[in-house]
Coordinates of C-alpha atoms and ligand atoms in Angstrom, one line a residue:
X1 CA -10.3 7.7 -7.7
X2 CA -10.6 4.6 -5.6
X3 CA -12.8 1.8 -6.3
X4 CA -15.0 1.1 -3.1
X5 CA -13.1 -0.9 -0.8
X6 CA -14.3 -2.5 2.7
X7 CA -12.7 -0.3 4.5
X8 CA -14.6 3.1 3.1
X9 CA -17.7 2.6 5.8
X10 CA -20.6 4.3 5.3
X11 CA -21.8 6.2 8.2
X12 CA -25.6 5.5 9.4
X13 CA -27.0 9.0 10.4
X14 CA -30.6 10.0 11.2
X15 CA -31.6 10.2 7.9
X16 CA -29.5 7.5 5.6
X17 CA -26.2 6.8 5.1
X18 CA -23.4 9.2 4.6
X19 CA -19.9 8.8 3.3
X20 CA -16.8 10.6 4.5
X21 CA -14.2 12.3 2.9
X22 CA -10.3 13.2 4.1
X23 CA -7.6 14.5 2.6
X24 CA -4.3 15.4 4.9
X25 CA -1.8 17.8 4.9
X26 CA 1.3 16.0 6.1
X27 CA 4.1 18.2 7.9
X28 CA 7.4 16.2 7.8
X29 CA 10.4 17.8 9.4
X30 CA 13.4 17.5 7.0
X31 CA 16.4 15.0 8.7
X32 CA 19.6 17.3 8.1
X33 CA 21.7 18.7 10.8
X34 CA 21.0 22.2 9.9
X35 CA 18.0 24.5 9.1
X36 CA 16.8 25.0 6.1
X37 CA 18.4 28.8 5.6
X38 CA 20.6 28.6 8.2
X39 CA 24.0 26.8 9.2
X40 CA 22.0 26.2 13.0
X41 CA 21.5 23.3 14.2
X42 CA 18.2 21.2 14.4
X43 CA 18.8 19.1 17.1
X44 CA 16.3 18.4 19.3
X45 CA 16.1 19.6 23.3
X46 CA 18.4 22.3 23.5
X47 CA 18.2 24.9 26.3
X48 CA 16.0 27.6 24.5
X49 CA 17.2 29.5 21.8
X50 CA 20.4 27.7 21.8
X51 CA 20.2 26.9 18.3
X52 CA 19.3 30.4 16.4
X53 CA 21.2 32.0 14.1
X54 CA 21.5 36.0 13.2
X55 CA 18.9 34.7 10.1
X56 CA 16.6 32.6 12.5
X57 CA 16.0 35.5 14.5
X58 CA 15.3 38.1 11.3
X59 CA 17.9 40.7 12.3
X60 CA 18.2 43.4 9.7
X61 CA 19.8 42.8 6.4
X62 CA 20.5 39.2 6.8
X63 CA 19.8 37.0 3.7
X64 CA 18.8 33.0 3.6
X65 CA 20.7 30.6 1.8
X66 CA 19.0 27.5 0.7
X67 CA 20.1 24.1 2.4
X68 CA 21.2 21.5 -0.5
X69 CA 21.2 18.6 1.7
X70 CA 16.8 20.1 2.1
X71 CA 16.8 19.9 -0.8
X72 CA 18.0 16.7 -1.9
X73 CA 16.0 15.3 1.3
X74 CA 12.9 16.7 -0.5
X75 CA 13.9 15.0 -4.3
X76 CA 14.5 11.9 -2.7
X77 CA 11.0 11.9 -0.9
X78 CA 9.3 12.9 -4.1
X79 CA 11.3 9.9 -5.7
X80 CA 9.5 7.5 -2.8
X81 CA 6.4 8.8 -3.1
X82 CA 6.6 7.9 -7.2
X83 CA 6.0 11.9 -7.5
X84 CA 6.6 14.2 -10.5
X85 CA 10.2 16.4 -9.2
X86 CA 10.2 20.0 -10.6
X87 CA 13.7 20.5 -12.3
X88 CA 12.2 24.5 -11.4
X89 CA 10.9 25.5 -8.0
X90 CA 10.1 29.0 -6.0
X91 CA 10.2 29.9 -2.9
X92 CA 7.4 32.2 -1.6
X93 CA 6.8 34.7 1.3
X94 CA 3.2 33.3 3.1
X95 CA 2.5 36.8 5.2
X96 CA 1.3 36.6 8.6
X97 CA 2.6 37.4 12.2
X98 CA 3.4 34.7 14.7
X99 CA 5.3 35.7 17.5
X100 CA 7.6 32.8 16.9
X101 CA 8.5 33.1 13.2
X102 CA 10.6 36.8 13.7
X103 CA 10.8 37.4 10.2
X104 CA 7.0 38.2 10.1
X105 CA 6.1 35.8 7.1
X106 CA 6.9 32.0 6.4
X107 CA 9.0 31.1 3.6
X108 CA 7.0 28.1 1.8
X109 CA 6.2 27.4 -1.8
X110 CA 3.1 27.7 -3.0
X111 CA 2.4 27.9 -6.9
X112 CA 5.3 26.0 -8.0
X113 CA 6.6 23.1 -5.5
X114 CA 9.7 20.8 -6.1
X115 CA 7.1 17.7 -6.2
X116 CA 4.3 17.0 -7.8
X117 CA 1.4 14.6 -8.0
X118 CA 2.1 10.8 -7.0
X119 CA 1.0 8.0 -5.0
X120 CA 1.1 6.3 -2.0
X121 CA 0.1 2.1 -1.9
X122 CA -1.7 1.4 1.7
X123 CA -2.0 -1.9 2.8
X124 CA -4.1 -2.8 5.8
X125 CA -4.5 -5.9 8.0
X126 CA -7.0 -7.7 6.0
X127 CA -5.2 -7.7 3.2
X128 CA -6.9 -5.0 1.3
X129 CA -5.2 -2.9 -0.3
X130 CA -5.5 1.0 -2.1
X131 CA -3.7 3.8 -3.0
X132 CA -3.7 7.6 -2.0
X133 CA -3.0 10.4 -4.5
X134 CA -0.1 12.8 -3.5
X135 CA -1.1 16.3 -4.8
X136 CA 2.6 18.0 -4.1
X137 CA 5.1 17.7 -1.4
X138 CA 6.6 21.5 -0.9
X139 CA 9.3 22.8 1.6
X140 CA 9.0 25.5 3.9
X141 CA 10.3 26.6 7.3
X142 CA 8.9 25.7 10.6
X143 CA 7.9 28.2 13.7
X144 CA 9.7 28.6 17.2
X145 CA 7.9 28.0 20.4
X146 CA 5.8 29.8 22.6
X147 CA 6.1 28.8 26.2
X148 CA 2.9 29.7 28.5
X149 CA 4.2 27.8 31.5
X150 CA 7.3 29.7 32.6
X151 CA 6.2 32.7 34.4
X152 CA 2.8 34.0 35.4
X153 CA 2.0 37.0 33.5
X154 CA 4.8 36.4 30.7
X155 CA 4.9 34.2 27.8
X156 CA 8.2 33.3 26.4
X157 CA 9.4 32.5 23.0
X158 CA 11.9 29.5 21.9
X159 CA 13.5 30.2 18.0
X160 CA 15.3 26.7 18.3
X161 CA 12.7 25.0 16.4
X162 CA 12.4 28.4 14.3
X163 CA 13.6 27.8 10.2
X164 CA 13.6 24.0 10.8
X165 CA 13.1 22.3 7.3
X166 CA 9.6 21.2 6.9
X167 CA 7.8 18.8 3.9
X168 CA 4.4 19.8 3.7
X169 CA 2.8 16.6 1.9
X170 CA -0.7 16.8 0.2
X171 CA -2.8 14.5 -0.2
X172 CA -5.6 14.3 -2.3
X173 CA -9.2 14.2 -0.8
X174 CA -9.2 10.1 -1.3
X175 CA -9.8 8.9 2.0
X176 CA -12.5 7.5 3.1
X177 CA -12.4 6.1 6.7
X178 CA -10.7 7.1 9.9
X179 CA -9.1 3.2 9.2
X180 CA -7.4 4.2 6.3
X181 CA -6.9 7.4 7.2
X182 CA -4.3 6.1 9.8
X183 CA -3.1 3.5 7.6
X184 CA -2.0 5.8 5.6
X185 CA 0.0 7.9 8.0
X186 CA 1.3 5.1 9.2
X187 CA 2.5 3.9 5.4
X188 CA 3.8 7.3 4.6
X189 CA 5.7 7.4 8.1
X190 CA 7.6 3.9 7.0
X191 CA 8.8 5.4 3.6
X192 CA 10.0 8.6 5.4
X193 CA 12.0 6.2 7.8
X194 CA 13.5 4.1 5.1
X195 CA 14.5 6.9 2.5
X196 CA 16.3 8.5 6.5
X197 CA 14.4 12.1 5.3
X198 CA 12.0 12.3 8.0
X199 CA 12.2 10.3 11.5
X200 CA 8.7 10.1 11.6
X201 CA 8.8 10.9 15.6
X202 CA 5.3 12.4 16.1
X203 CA 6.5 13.2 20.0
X204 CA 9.0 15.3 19.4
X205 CA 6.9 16.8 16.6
X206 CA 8.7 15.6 13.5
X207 CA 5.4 14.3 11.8
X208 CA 1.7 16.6 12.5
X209 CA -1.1 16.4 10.3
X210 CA -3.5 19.0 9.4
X211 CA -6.5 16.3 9.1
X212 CA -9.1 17.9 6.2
X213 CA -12.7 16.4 6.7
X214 CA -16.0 16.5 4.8
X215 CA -19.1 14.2 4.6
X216 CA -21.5 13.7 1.9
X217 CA -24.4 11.2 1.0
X218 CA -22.7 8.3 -1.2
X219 CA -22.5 9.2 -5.3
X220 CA -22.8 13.5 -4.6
X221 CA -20.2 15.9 -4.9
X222 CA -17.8 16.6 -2.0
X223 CA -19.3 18.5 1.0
X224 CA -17.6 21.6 2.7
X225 CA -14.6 20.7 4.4
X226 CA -13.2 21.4 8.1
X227 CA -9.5 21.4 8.4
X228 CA -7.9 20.3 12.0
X229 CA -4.9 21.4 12.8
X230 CA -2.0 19.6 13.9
X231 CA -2.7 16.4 14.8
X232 CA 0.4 14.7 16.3
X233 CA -0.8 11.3 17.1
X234 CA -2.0 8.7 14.4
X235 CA -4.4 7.5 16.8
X236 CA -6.1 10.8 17.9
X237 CA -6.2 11.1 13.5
X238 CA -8.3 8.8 14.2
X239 CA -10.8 10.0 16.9
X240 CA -10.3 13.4 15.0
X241 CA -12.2 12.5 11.4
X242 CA -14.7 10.0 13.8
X243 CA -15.8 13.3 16.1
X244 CA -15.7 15.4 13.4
X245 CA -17.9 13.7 11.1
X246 CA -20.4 12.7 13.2
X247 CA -20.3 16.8 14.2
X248 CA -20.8 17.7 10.5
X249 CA -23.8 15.2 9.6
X250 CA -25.4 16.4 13.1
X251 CA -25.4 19.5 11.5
X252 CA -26.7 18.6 7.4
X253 CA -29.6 16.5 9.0
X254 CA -30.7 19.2 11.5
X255 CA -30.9 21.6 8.5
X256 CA -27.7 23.7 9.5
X257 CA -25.0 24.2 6.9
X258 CA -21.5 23.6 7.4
X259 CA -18.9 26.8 7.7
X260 CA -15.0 26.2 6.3
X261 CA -13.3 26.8 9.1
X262 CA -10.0 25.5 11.0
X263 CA -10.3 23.7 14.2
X264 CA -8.3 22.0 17.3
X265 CA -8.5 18.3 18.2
X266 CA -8.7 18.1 21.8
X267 CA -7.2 15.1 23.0
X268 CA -8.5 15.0 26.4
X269 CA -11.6 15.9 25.4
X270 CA -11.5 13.7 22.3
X271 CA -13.5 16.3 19.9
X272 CA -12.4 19.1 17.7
X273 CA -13.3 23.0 18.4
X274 CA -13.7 25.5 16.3
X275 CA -10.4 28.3 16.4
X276 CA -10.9 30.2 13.7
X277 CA -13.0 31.2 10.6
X278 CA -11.0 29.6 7.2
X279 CA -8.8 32.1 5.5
X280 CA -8.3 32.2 1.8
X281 CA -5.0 32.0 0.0
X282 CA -5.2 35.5 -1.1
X283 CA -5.2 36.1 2.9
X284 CA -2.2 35.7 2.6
X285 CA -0.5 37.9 0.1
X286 CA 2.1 35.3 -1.3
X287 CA 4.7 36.1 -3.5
X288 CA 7.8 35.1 -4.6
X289 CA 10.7 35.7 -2.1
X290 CA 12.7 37.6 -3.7
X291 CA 15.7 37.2 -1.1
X292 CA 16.0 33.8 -3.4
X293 CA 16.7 32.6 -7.0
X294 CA 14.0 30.0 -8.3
X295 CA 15.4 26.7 -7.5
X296 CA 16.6 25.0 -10.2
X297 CA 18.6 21.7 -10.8
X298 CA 18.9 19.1 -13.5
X299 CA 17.4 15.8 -14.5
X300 CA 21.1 14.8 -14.1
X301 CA 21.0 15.2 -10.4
X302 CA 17.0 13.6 -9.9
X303 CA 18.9 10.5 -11.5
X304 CA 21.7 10.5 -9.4
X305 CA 19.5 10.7 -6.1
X306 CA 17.6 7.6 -7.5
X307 CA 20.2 5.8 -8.4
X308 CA 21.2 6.2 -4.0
X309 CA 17.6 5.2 -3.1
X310 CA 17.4 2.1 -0.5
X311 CA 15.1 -0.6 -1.6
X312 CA 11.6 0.6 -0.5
X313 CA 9.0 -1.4 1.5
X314 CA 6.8 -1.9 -1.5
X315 CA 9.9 -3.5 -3.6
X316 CA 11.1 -5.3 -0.4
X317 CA 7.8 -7.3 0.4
X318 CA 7.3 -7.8 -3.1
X319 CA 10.7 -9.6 -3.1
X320 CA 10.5 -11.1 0.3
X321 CA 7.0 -12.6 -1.2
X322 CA 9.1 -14.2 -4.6
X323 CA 12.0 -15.1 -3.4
X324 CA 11.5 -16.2 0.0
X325 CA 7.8 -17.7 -0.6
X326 CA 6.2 -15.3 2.3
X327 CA 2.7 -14.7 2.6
X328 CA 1.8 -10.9 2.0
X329 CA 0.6 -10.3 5.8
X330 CA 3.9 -11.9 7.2
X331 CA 5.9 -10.2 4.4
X332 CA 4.0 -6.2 5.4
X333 CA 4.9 -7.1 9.0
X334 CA 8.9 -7.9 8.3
X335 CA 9.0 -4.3 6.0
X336 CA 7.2 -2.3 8.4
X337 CA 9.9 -1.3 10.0
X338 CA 13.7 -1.7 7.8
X339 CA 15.5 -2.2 11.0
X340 CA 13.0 -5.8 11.2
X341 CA 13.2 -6.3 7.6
X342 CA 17.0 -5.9 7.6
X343 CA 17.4 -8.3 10.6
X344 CA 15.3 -10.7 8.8
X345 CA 17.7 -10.9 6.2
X346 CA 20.7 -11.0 8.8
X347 CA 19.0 -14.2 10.2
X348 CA 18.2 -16.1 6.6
X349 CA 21.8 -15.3 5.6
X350 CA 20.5 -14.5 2.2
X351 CA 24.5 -13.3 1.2
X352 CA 25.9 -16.5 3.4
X353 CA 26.0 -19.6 0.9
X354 CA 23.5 -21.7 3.5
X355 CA 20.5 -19.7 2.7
X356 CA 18.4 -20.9 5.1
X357 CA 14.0 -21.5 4.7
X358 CA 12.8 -18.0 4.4
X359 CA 9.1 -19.3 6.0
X360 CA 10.8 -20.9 8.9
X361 CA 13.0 -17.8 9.6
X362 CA 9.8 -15.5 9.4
X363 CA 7.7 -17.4 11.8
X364 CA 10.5 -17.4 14.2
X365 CA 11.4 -13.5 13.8
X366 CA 7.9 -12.6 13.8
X367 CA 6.3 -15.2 16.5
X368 CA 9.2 -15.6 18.6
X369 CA 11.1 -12.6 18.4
X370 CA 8.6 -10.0 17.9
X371 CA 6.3 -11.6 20.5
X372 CA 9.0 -11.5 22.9
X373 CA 10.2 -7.8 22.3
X374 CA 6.9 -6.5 22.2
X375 CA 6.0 -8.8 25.9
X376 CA 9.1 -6.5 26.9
X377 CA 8.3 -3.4 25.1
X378 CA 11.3 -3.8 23.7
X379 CA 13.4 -2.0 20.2
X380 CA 14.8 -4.6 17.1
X381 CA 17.9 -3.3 17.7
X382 CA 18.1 -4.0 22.1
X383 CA 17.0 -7.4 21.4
X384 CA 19.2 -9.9 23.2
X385 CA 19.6 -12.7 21.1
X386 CA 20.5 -11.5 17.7
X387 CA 20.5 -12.6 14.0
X388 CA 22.9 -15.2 14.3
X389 CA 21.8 -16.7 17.1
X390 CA 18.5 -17.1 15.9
X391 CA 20.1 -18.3 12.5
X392 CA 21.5 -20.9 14.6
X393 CA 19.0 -21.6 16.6
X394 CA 16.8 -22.4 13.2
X395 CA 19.5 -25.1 11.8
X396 CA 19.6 -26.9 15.0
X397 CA 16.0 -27.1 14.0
X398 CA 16.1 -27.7 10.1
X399 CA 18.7 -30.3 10.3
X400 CA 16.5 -32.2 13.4
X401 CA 19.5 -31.9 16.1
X402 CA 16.4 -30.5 18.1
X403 CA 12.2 -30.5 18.2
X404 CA 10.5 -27.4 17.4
X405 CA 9.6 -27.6 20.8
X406 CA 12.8 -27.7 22.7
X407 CA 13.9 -24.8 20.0
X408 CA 11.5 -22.7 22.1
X409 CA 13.3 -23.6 25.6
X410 CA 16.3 -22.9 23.6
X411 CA 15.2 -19.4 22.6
X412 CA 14.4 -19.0 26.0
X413 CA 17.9 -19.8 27.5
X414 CA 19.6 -17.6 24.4
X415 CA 17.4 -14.5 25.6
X416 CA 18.2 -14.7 29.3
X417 CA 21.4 -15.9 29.3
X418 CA 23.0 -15.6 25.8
X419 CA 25.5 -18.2 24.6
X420 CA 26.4 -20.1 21.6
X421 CA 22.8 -21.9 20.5
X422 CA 24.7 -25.4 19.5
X423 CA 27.2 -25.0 22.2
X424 CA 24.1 -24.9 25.0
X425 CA 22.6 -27.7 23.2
X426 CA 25.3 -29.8 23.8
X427 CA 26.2 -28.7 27.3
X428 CA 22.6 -29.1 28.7
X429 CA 21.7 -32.2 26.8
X430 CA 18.9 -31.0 24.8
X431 CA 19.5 -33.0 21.7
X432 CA 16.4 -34.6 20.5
X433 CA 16.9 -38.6 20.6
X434 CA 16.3 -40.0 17.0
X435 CA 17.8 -43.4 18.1
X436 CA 14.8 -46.0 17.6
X437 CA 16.4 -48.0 20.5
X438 CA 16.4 -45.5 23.3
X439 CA 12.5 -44.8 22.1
X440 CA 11.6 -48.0 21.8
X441 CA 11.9 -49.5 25.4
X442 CA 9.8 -46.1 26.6
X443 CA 7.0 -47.1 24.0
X444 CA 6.9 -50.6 25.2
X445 CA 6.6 -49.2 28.8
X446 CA 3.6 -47.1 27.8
X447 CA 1.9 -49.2 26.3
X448 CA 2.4 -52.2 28.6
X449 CA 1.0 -49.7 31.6
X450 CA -2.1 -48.8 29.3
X451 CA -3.7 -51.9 28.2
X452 CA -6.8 -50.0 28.0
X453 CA -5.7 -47.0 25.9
X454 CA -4.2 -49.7 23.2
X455 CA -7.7 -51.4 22.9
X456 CA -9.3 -47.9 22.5
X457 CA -6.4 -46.6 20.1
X458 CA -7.1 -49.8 17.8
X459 CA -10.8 -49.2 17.2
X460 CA -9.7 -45.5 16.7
X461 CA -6.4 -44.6 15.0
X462 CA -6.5 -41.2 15.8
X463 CA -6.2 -42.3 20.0
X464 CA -2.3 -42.7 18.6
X465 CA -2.1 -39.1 19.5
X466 CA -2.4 -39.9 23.2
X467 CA 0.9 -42.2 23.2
X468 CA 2.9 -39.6 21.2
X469 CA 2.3 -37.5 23.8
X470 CA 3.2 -39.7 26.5
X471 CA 6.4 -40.3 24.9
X472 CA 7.2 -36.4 24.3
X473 CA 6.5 -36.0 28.0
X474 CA 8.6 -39.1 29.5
X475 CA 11.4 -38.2 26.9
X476 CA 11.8 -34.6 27.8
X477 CA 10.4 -33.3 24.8
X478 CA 13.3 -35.1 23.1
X479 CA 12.3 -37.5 20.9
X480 CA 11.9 -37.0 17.7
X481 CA 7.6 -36.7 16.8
X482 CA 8.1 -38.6 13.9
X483 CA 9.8 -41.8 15.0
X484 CA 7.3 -41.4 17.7
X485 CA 4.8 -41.8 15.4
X486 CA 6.1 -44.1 12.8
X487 CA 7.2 -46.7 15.6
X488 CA 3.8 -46.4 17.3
X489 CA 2.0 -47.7 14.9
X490 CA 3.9 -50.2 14.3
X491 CA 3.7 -51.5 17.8
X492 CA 0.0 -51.3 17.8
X493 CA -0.7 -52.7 14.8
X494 CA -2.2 -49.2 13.1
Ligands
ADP501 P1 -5.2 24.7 2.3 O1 -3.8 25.2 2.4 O2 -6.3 25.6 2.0 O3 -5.5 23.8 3.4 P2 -4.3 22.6 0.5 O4 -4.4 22.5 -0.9 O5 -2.9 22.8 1.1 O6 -5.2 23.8 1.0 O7 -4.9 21.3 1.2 C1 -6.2 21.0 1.0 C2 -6.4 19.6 1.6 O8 -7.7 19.4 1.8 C3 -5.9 18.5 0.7 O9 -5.3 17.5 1.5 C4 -7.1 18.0 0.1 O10 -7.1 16.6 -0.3 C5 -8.2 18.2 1.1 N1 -9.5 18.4 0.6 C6 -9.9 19.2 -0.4 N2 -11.2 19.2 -0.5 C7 -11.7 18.4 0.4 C8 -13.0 18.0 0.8 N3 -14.1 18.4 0.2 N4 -13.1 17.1 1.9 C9 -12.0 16.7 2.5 N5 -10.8 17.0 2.2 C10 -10.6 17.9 1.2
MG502 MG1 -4.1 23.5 4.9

């Protein structure tokens, strides 16, 4: 569906060029303080098997009740994804033994999801932008842990993680590079964060991708497709579809065919292994669980979710771009994160009456600020000079009690040492001199001491430059550039 954009590369192999082809299977665990049939919790780091219930562990006769607050979690997702909801839903049993699901099958949904199709916008660095069809977005319950590690003929089992609420979201086969590949996860992961259903944590696990990869020659029909499993780093996504298919056209152009099959990333390795032959659907022998009703709900209560939605990235740099006349790169960085976008808004004082200049405030958040926390690998929210400070900090600016240049030493002091911006101003003396009196009798002292300088800056106005500086530098960084200037040339005749 997409239109060719820079970022689909063509691969050069032996024999031509060839064009690759992803689609991912997203695995989103579910924010909610319980499991998805089960009142246990889903907190993280427990001692093992702190967290199961009598239903986690599959003991005879006990029966799963859906989670509404899953559910809702799930509708609201759909809603951010602009995906069709299903007012009807079923849950079915996917069969097959892992020593850390009890219960002996996984209950998922398979023919009939809560969402449907829908679409994901991507933007990347260069501007370019294109967008990522979601197939469905389904729930079903996560495994337990095995733990190799703890004794030396043993392996033990951890059910904490067991019946955790999972999102499995589909996307269709429209990727094209290993770029927007992670681009994309990385787009998806912001909408989780902002609509607070999935944390988007992909060290603890809350976000793994099953990474789908094909390769064909540019205009055929799609190739066979490997699937690597869980992936649970954007950046070995990445290195996964590169290895992989680079592996696959190795094979085509040595006149081997490639098998379905699943298949490991190794990280330390950096390339993918094969683990097993693929199995079929069918495999499986899903059907409907019949331990639950359909799931059903009304259009009623879709509306009502949507009506709660936050404002989304995509509508927040649209609005940051119109109202406060932001570039689109500057306004993708601010959304990227809604704890940076929200703090940008805290420091324009947008609900204040003195609105202040929405480009000024986003150079300082993002070149300032940002370049500061990430210098200190700092969080938005541990950063030591906050939105009002940096509020103030920009009117000292705006209303020219202080040079853009001493507003840096300023920012400086605030980070270290905290304080009331104007207050410091005052008490250290950092006011920038606009009085053309004080200026004056340093201008007459340059340019008495640089006869030479004024004969050169008279056969070239630009040389001008030279004396502002001087002046910056004897005044502190005080004096105001564009008295500087103006008075300059009026001394030397320019
Ligand atoms: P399965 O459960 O068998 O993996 P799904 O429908 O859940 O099937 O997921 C299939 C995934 O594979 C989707 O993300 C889809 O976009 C992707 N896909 C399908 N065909 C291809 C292909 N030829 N090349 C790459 N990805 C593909
Ligand atoms: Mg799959």
């Amino acid at each position: 569906m997409n239109a060719p954009v820079k970022s689909s590369k063509l691969i050069k192999g032996a024999t031509g060029d060839w064009e690759v082809v992803i689609g991912l299977e997203i695995h989103a665990q579910v924010t909610s303080k319980s499991k998805l049939f089960s009142g246990a919790s889903t907190e993280f780091g427990g001692d093992p098997n702190s967290h199961v219930s009598l239903v986690d562990a599959a003991m005879p006769g006990m029966l799963p009740v859906i989670n509404e607050e899953c559910v809702a979690q799930a509708v609201r997702t759909g809603l951010g994804l602009k995906a069709r909801i299903n007012l009807s839903s079923v849950f079915d049993r996917k069969n097959y033994f892992y020593p850390d699901l009890p219960q002996g099958y996984q209950i998922s949904q398979y023919k009939s999801p809560i969402v449907g199709e829908g679409t994901v916008i991507v933007d990347l660095p260069e501007g370019e932008t294109f967008s990522v069809g979601i197939e469905r977005l389904h729930l079903e319950q996560d495994a337990g842990k095995l733990l190799h590690d703890q004794h030396p003929t043993m392996t033990f089992v951890d059910l904490n993680r067991s019946g955790v609420a999972l999102m499995e979201i589909v996307s269709k086969p429209d990727l094209r590079s290993s770029e927007q590949a992670k681009a994309y996860v990385s787009k998806l992961r912001t909408i989780l964060r902002y609509l607070g259903t999935c944390d988007g944590d992909m060290e603890k696990g809350s976000l793994r991708a099953d990474v789908n990869v094909s390769v064909r020659r540019p205009g055929e029909p799609f190739g066979t497709r490997c699937e690597i499993k869980n992936v649970n780093s954007i950046r070995f996504i990445g290195q996964a579809i590169d290895y992989e298919a680079r592996r696959q056209i190795g094979i085509i152009e040595d006149g081997g065919v490639i098998e379905q099959e699943t298949r490991l990333f190794d990280a330390g390795k950096g390339e993918t292994r094969s683990m097993r032959s693929k199995e079929e659907a069918h495999d499986y022998r899903y059907f409907p669980d019949p331990d639950l009703l359909p799931l059903e709900f009304t259009q009623a209560y879709v509306d009502d979710l949507e009506a709660h939605l936050p404002e989304l990235p995509d509508e927040k740099k649209a609005r940051f771009i119109s109202d406060f006349g932001l570039k689109a790169d500057d306004a993708g960085v601010l959304v990227s994160e809604r704890e940076s976008a929200d703090f940008y808004e805290a420091v324009l004082g947008t609900l204040a009456d003195k609105a202040r200049d929405g480009k000024l405030a986003a150079n300082w958040v993002i070149n300032e600020l940002f370049g500061r926390l990430n210098k200190e690998g700092k969080d938005i929210a541990a950063s030591p000079v906050s939105a009002a400070q940096l509020g103030a900090i920009i009117d000292l600016i705006g209303e020219g009690t202080i040079s853009g240049k001493i507003a840096k030493d300023l920012f400086e002091i605030v980070w270290t040492e905290g304080g009331d911006p104007r207050a410091v101003v005052e008490a250290r003396g950092m006011k920038q001199v606009t009085d053309l009196g004080a200026i004056e009798k340093v201008v007459d002292d340059i340019i008495a001491a640089n006869p030479d300088k004024v004969a050169q800056a008279q056969a070239k106005p630009a040389m001008v430059g030279w004396f502002v500086g001087q002046v910056m530098k004897s005044s502190g960084g005080k004096a105001n550039p564009q008295a500087v200037n103006d008075l300059l040339k009026a001394k030397l005749g320019l």
